[in-house]
Coordinates of C-alpha atoms and ligand atoms in Angstrom, one line a residue:
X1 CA 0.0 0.0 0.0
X2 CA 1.2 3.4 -0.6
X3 CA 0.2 6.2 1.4
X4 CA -1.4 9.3 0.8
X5 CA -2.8 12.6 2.5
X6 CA -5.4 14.9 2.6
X7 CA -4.5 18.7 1.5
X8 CA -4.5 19.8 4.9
X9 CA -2.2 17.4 5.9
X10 CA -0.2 18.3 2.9
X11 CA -0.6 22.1 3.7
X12 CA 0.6 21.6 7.3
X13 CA 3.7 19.6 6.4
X14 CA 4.9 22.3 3.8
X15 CA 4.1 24.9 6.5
X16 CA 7.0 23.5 8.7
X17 CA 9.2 24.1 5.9
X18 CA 7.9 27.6 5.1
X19 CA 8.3 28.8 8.2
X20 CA 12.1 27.6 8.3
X21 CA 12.4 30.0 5.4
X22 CA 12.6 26.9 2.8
X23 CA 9.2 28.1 0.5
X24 CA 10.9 30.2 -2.3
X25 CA 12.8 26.6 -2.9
X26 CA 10.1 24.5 -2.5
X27 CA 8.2 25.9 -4.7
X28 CA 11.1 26.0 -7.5
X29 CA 11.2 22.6 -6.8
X30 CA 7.4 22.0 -7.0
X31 CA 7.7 24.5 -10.3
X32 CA 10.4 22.5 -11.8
X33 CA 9.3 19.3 -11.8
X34 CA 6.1 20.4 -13.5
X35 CA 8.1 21.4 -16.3
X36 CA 9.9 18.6 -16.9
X37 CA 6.9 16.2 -16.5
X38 CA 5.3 19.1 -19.1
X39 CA 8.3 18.6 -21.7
X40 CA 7.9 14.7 -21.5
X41 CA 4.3 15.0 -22.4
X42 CA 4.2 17.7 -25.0
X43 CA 7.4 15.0 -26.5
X44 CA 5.0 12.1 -26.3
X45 CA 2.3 14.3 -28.2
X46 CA 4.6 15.8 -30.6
X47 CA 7.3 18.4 -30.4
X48 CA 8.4 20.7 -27.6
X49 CA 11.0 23.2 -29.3
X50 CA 8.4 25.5 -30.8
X51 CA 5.4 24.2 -29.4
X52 CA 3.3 26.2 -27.6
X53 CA 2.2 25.6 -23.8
X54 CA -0.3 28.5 -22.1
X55 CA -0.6 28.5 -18.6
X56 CA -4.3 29.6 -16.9
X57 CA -2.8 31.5 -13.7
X58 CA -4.3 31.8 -10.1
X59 CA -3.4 34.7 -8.0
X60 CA -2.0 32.2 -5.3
X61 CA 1.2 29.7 -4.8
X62 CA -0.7 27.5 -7.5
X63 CA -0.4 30.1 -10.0
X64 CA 3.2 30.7 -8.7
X65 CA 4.4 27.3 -9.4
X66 CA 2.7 27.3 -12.9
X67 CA 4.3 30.3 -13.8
X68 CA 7.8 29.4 -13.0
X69 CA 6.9 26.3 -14.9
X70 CA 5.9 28.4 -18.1
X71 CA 9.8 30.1 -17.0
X72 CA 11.6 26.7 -17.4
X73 CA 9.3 26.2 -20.5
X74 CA 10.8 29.3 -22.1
X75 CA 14.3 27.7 -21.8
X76 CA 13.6 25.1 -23.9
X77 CA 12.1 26.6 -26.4
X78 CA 8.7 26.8 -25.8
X79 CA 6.1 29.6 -26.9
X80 CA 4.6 30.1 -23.3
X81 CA 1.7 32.5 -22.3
X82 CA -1.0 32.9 -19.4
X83 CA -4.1 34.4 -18.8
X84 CA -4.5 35.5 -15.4
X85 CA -7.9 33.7 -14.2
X86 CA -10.3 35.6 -11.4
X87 CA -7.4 38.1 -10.3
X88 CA -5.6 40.9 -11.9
X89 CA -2.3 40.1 -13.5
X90 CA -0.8 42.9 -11.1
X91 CA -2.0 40.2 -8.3
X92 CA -0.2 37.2 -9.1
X93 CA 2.7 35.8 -7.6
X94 CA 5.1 38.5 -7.6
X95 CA 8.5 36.0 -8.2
X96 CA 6.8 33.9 -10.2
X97 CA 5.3 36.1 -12.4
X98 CA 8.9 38.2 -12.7
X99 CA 10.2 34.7 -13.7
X100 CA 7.9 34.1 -16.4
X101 CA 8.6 37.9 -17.9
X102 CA 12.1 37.6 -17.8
X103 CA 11.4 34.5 -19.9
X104 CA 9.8 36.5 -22.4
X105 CA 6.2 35.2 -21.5
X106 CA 3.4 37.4 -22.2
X107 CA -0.2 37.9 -20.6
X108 CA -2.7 37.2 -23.3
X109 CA -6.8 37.0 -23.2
X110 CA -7.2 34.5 -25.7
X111 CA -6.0 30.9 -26.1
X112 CA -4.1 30.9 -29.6
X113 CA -5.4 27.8 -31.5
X114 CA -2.0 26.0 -31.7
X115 CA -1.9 25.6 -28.0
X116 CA -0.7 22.2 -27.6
X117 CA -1.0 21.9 -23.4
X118 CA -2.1 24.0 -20.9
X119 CA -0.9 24.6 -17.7
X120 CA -4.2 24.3 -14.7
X121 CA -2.6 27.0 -12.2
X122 CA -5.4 28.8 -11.2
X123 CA -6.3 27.2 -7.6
X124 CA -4.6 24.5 -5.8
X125 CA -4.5 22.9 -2.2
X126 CA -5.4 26.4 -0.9
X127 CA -9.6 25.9 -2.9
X128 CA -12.0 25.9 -1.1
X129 CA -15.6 26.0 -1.8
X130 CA -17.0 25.9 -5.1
X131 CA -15.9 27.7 -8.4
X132 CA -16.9 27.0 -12.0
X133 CA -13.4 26.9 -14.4
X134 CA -15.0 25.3 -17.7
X135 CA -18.1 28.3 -17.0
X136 CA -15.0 31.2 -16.1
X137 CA -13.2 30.5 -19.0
X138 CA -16.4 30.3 -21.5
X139 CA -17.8 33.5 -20.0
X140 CA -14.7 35.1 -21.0
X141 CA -14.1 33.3 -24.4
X142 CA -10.8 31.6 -23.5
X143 CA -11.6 28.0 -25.6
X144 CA -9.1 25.5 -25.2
X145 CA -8.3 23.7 -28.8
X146 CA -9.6 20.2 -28.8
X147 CA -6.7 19.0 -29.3
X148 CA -4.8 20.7 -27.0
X149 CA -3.6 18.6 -23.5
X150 CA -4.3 19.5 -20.1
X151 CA -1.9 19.3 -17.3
X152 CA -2.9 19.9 -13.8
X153 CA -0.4 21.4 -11.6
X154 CA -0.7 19.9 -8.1
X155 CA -4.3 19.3 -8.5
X156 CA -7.4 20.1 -10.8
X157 CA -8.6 23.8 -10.1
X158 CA -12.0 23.4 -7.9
X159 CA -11.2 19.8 -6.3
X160 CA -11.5 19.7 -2.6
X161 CA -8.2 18.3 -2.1
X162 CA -9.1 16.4 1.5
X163 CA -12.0 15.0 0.0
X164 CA -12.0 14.3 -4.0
X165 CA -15.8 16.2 -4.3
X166 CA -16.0 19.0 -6.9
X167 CA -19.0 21.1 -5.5
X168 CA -18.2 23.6 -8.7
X169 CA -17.0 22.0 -12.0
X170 CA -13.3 21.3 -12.9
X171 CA -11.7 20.7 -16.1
X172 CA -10.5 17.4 -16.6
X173 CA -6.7 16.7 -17.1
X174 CA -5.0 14.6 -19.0
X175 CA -1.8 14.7 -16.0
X176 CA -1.6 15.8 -13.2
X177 CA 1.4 17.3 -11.6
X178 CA 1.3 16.9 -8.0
X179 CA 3.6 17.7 -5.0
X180 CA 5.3 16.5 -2.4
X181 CA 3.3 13.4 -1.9
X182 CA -0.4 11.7 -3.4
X183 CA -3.6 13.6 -2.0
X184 CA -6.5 12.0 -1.7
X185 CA -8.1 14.4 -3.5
X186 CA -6.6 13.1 -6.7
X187 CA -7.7 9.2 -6.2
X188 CA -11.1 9.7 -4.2
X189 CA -14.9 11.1 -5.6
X190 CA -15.2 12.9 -8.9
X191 CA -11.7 14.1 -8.2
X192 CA -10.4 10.7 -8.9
X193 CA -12.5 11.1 -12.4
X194 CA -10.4 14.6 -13.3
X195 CA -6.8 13.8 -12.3
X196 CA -5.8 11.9 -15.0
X197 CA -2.1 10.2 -14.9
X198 CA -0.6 11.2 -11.7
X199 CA 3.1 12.3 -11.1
X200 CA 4.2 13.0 -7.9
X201 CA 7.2 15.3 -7.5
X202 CA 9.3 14.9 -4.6
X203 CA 9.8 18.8 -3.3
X204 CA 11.7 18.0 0.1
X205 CA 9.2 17.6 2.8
X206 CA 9.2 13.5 3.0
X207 CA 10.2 13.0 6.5
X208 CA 7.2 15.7 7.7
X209 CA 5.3 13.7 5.7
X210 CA 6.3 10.7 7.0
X211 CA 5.9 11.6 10.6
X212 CA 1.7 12.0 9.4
X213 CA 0.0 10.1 12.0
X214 CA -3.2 9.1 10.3
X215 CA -2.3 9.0 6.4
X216 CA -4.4 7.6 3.8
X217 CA -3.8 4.1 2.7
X218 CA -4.1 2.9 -0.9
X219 CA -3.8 -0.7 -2.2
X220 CA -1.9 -1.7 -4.9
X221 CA -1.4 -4.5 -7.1
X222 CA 1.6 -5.6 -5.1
X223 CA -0.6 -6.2 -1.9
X224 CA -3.2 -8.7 -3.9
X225 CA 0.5 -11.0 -4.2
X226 CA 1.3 -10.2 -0.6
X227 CA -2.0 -11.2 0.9
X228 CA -3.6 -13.4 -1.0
X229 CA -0.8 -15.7 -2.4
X230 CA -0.8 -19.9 -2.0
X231 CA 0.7 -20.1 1.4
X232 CA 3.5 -21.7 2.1
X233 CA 3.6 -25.7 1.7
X234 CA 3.4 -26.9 5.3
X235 CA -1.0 -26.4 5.8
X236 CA -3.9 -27.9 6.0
X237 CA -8.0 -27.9 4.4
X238 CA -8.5 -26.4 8.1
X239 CA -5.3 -24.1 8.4
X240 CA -6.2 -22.2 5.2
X241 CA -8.8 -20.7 6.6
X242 CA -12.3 -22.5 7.2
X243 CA -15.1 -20.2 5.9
X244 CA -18.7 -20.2 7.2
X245 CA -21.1 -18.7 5.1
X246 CA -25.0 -18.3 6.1
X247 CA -26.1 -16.4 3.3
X248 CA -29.0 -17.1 0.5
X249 CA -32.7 -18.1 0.9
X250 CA -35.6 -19.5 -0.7
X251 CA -36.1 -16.2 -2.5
X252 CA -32.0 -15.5 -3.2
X253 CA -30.1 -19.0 -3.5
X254 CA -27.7 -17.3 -5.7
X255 CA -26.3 -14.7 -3.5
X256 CA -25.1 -17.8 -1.2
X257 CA -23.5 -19.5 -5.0
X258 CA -22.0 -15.8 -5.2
X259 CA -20.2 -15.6 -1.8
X260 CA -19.3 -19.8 -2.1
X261 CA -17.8 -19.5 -5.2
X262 CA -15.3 -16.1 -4.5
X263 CA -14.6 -17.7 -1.6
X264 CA -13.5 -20.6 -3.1
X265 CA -11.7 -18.9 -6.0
X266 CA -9.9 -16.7 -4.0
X267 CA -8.0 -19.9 -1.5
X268 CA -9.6 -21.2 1.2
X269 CA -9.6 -24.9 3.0
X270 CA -12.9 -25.3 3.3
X271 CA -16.6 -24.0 2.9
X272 CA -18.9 -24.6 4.9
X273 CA -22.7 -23.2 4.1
X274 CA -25.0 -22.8 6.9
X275 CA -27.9 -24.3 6.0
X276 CA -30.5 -26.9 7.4
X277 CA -30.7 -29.5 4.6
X278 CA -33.6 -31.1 6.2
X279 CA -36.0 -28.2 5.9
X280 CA -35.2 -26.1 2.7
X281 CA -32.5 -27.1 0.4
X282 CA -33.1 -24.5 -2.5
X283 CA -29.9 -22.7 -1.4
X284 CA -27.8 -26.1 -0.6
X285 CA -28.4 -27.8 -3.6
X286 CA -27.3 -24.7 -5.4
X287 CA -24.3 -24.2 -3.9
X288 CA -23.4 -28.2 -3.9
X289 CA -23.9 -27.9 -7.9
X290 CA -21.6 -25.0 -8.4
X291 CA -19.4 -26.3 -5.6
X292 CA -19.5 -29.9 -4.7
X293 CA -16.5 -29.1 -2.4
X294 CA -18.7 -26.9 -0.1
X295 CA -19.9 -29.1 2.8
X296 CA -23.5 -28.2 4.1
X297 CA -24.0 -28.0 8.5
X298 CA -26.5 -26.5 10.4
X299 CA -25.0 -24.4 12.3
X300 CA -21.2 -22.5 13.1
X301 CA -19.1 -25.4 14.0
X302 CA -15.7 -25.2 15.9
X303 CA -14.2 -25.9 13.3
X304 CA -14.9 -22.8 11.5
X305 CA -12.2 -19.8 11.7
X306 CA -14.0 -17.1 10.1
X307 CA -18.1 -16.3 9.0
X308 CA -19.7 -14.6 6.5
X309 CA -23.2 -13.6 7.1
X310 CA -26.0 -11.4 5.5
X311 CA -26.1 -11.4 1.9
X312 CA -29.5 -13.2 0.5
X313 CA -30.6 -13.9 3.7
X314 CA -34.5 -14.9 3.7
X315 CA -37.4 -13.5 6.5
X316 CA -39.2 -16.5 7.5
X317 CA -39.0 -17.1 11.0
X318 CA -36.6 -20.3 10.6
X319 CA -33.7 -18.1 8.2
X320 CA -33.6 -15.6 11.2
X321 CA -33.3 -17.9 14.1
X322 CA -30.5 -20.0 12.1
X323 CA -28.7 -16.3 11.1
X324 CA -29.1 -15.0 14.9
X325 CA -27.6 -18.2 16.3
X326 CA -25.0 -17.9 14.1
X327 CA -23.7 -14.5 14.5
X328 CA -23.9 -15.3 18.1
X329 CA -22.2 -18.2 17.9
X330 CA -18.9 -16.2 15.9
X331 CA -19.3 -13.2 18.0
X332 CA -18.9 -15.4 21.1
X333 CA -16.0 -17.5 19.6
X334 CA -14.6 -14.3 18.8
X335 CA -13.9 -15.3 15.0
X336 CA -13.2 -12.9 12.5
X337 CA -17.0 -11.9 10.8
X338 CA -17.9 -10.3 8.6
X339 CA -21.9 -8.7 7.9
X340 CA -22.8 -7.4 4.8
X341 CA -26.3 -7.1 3.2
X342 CA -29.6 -8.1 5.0
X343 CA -27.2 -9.4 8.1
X344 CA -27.2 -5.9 8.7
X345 CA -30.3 -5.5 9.8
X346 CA -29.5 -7.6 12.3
X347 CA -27.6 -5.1 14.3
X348 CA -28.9 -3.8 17.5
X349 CA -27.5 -1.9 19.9
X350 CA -27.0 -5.3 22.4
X351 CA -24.6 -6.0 19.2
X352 CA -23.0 -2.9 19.0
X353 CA -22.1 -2.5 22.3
X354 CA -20.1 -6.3 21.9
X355 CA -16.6 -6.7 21.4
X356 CA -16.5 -6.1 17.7
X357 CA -13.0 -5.8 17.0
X358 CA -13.0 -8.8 14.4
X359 CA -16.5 -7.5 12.7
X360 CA -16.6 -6.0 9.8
X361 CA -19.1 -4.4 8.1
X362 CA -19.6 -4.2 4.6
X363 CA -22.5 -1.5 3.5
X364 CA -22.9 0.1 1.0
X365 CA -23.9 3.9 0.7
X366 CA -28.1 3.3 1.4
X367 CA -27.3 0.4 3.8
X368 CA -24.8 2.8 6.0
X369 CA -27.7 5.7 5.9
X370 CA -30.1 2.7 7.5
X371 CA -27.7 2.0 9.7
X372 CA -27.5 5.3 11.0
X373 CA -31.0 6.3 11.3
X374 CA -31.4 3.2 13.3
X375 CA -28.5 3.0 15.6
X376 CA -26.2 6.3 15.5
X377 CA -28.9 8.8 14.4
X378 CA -26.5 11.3 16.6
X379 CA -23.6 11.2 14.1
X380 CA -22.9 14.9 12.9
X381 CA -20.7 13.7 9.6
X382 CA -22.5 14.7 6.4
X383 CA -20.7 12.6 4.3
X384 CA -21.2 8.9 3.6
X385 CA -17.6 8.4 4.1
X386 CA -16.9 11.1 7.4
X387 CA -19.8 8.8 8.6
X388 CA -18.4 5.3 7.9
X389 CA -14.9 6.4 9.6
X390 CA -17.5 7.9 12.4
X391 CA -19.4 4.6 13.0
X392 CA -16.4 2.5 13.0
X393 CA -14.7 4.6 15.4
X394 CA -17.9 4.8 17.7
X395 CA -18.5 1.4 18.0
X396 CA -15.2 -0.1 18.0
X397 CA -16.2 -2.2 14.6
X398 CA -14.5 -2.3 10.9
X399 CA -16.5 -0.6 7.9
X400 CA -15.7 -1.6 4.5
X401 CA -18.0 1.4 2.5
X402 CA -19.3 0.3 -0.6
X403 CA -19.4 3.3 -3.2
X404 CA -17.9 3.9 -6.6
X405 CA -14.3 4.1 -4.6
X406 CA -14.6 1.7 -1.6
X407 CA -13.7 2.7 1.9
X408 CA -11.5 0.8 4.6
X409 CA -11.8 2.1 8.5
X410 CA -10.9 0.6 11.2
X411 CA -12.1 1.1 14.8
X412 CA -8.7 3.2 15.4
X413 CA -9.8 5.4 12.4
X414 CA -6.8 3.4 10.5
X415 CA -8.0 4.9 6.6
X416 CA -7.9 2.9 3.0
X417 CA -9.5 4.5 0.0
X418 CA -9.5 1.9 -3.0
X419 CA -10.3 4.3 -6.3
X420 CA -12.8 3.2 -8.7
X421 CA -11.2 1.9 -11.4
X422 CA -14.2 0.2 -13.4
X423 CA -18.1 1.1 -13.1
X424 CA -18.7 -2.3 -14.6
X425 CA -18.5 -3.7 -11.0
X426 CA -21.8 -1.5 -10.1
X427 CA -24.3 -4.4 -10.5
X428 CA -26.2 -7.1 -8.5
X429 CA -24.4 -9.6 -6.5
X430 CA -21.1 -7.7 -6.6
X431 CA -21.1 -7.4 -3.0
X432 CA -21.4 -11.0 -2.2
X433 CA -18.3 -11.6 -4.2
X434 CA -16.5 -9.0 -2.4
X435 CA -17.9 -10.9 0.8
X436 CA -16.6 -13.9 -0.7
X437 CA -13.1 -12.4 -1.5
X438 CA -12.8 -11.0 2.0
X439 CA -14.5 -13.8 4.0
X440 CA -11.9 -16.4 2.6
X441 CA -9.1 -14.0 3.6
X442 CA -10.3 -13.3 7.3
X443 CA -10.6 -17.2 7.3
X444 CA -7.1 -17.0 7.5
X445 CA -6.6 -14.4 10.7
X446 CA -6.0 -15.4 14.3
X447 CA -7.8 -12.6 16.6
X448 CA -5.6 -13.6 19.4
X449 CA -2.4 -12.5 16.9
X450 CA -0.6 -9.7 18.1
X451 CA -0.4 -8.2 14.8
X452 CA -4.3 -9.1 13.6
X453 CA -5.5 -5.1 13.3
X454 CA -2.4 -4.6 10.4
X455 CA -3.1 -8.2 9.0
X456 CA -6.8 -7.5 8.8
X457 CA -6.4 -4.0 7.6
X458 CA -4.4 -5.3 5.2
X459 CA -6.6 -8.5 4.1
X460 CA -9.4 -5.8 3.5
X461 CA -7.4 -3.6 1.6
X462 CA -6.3 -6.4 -0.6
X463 CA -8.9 -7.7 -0.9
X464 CA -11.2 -4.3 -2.3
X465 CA -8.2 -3.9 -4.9
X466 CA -8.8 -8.1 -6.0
X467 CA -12.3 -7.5 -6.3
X468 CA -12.0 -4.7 -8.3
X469 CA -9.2 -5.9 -10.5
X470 CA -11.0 -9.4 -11.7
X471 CA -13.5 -6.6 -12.6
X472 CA -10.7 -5.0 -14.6
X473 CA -10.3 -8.2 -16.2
X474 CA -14.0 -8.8 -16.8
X475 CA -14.3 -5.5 -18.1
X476 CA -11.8 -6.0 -20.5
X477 CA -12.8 -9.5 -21.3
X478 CA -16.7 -8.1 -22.8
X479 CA -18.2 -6.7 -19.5
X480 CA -18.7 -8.0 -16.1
X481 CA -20.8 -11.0 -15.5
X482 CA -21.3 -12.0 -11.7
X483 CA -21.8 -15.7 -12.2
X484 CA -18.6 -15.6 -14.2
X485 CA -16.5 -13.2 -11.9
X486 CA -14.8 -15.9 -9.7
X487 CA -13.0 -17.0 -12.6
X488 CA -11.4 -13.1 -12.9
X489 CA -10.7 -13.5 -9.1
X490 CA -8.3 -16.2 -10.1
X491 CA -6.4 -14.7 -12.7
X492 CA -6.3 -11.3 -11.2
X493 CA -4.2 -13.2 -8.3
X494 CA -1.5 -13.8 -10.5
X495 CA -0.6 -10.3 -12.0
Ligands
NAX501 N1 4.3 27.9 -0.7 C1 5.0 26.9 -1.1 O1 6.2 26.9 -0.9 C2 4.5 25.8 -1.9 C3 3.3 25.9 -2.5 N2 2.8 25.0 -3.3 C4 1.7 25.3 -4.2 O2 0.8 26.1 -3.5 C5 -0.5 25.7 -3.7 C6 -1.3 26.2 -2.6 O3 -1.2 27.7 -2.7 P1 -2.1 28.7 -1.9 O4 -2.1 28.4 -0.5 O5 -1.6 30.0 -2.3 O6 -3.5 28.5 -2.5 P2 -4.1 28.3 -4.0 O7 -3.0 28.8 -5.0 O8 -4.6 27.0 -4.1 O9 -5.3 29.3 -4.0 C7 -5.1 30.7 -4.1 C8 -6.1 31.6 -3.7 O10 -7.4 31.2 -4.1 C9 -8.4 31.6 -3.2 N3 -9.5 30.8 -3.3 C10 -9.8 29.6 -2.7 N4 -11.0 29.1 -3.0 C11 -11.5 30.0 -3.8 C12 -12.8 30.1 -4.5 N5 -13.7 29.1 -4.4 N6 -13.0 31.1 -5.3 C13 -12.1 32.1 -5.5 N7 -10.9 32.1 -4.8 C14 -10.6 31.1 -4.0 C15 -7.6 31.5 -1.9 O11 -8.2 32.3 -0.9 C16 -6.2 31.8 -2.2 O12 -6.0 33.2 -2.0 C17 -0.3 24.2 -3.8 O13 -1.4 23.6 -4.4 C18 0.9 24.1 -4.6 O14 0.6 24.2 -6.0 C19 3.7 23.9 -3.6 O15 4.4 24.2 -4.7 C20 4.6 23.5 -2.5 C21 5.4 24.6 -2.0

């Protein structure tokens, strides 16, 4: 996983150096490595010598950065220009701005139609609130050449940079330029959607940054291998993690088939559906088909080492008392278990108020809001995801927040944001493979393990970025078919 940080966090880090009298550099730093990130892709597109790159200026340390980049520009032979955006030109940054004239850069108020990139200057970490770029520059006639590229420098003008959400309206870019470290702001909400490629310039400030107590986390391909890998030669069907799933009904045998077979195609020992054969065996026989591996029992055994509860689950009277006796049954074992779906309804405050530091729950955005109105209808967050870290916190439990990007918090406020890579993945019964995925790696944990809140942090992490990447592979494949996803899961652990 690789870390990364809110703007504030960002903000204070640099402050530390400003204040020791270190901003004129960092900024040259920041300014430079724009540049050169600006020259490789005006080479990719074409030429640079001659080219022509304009830069839209803010009156801040945003617009000071572009402006010494349009400065380094110049000295390779580069046509630049800028138009000074919601300020004066008199009100830009005053050594930047010198920079750029020594250079020979001139303040225009049109774009010329040769344009081949332009610079995004105008706010950066210091936005806040909402502002409408694309509406600005049409207002004032500035179009930007179709074919022209758009380089961000440190982030898209109007992104919140703590958050990702644009309450205005950015322009996309093609790269963005950013500094000092990843902000979340660039991976999370429609953010994530206007970044483009990413480039992180190192500007000095790593070992503030490092000293960040509560970073961001974000999974990478590298932790799938790490996590999820064949273990080492020396187990068993049991010590690969036994996996109990009570999931499916009469009305959805198919989300149990779902969880089963993710499960099963991600590496576990052994399945094990909860199920009473002798009264209903719609879901059973289903699963048995798909998987004649899975073994059917009525109940948690001792055997198993982790449960999966929730999705499909029916409302008759016998479904409920079989679900309630088994999440007592893990919550009293103190196995890892995970709720997700309809076994979320099965919360109560008796539950809540349980030692849940193995329980994960898995909502997504209109389960959480339930889950709030009902048991923390106190929580002043307005966000879905400011109230997932919220909840989790409270009640000393793990939230895995289903949304376009997918959320990782545990009860320490520990953070993970996963990006969403594919929208293919936003269809029925995704969630049960997700359960399946993460169920089979929790089957894995030991509770009692000194290190089990980084190995389950990192089992959920992992797991979000496998789910999402066999729906890469699907996606790529002809489109994302649930009954056919397991067979993505596979492959996807081996890149
Ligand atoms: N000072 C330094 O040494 C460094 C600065 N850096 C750059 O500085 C940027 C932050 O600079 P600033 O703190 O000057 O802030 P910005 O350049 O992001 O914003 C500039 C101005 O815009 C105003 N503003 C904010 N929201 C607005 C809105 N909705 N409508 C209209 N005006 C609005 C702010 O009040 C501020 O005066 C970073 O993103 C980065 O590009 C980095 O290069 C690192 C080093």
């Amino acid at each position: 996983m690789y870390r990364a940080y809110t703007g504030t966090q960002v903000r204070a880090a640099e402050k530390v150096w400003l204040d020791s009298g270190w901003g004129a550099s960092l900024m040259r730093r920041a300014a430079w490595g724009l540049a050169q990130h600006t020259l490789v892709f005006l080479h990719t597109r074409g030429r640079v010598y001659g080219s022509r790159v304009l830069g839209l200026v803010g009156k801040g340390n945003n617009g000071g950065d572009t402006l010494w980049a349009l400065s380094f520009l110049a000295s390779r032979g580069v046509a630049v220009a800028a138009v000074a955006i919601n300020t004066e030109a008199e009100h830009l940054h005053a050594d930047g701005f010198a920079a750029f004239k020594r250079a020979g850069g001139r303040v225009v108020n049109r774009i010329n139609p040769d344009t081949a990139v332009v610079l995004d200057g105008v706010f950066g970490t210091g936005f806040h609130g909402s502002f409408d770029l694309p509406g600005y520059l049409a207002d004032h006639e500035l179009h930007i050449p179709v074919g022209a590229g758009v380089v961000a420098c440190d982030i898209p003008s109007g992104i919140d940079a703590d958050t990702g959400q644009i309450t205005g309206t950015a322009l996309a870019a093609h790269l963005t330029v950013t500094f000092g470290a990843n902000k979340v702001g660039l991976l999370a909400g429609a953010g994530g959607q206007h970044s483009g490629d990413i480039h992180v310039v190192d500007i000095g400030i790593q070992t503030t940054l490092d000293a960040v107590e509560d970073p961001w986390f974000v999974p990478m391909a590298a932790d799938i291998l790490s996590v999820y890998q064949t273990p080492v030669w020396d187990v068993h069907k049991y010590s690969r993690g036994a996996l109990s799933v009570c999931a499916g009904s009469e009305q959805y045998p198919g989300a149990a088939v779902l969880v089963v077979n993710a499960a099963e195609a991600t590496g576990v020992g052994y399945v094990s559906l909860v199920a009473d054969p002798l009264n209903d065996t719609s879901v059973s026989d289903k699963v048995l088909t798909a998987n004649p591996q899975a073994v059917v029992e009525n109940q948690v055994t001792d055997k198993a080492t982790a449960l999966v509860i929730g999705p499909g689950l029916g409302d008759t009277a016998g479904d409920k008392d079989s679900a309630s006796s088994a999440l007592e049954t893990a919550l009293r074992r103190n196995i890892p278990l995970l709720i997700d779906a309809s076994g979320l309804d099965m919360l109560d405050e008796s539950t809540l108020a349980q030692d849940l530091s193995a329980t994960v729950l898995t909502p997504h955005v209109g389960e959480l809001s339930r889950l709030i109105d009902r048991l923390a209808p106190d929580l002043t967050e307005t966000t879905p995801v400011e109230q997932a870290h919220s909840f989790a916190q409270r009640f000393g439990v793990w939230m895995v927040l289903k949304s376009a990007d997918t959320y990782v918090f545990s009860p320490a406020g520990r953070r993970a944001v996963h990006p969403a890579k594919t929208s293919e993945l936003a269809t029925a019964g995704t969630g049960d493979t997700l359960a399946g995925i993460l169920g089979a790696g929790m089957s894995t944990l030991d509770p009692n393990h000194q290190d089990f809140s980084d190995q389950l942090f990192a089992v959920l992490a992992a797991g979000v970025r496998l789910h999402s990447r066999a729906g890469e592979l699907a996606a790529a494949d002809g489109g994302v078919v649930v009954s056919t996803l397991a067979d993505y899961i596979r492959t996807a652990k081996q890149r």
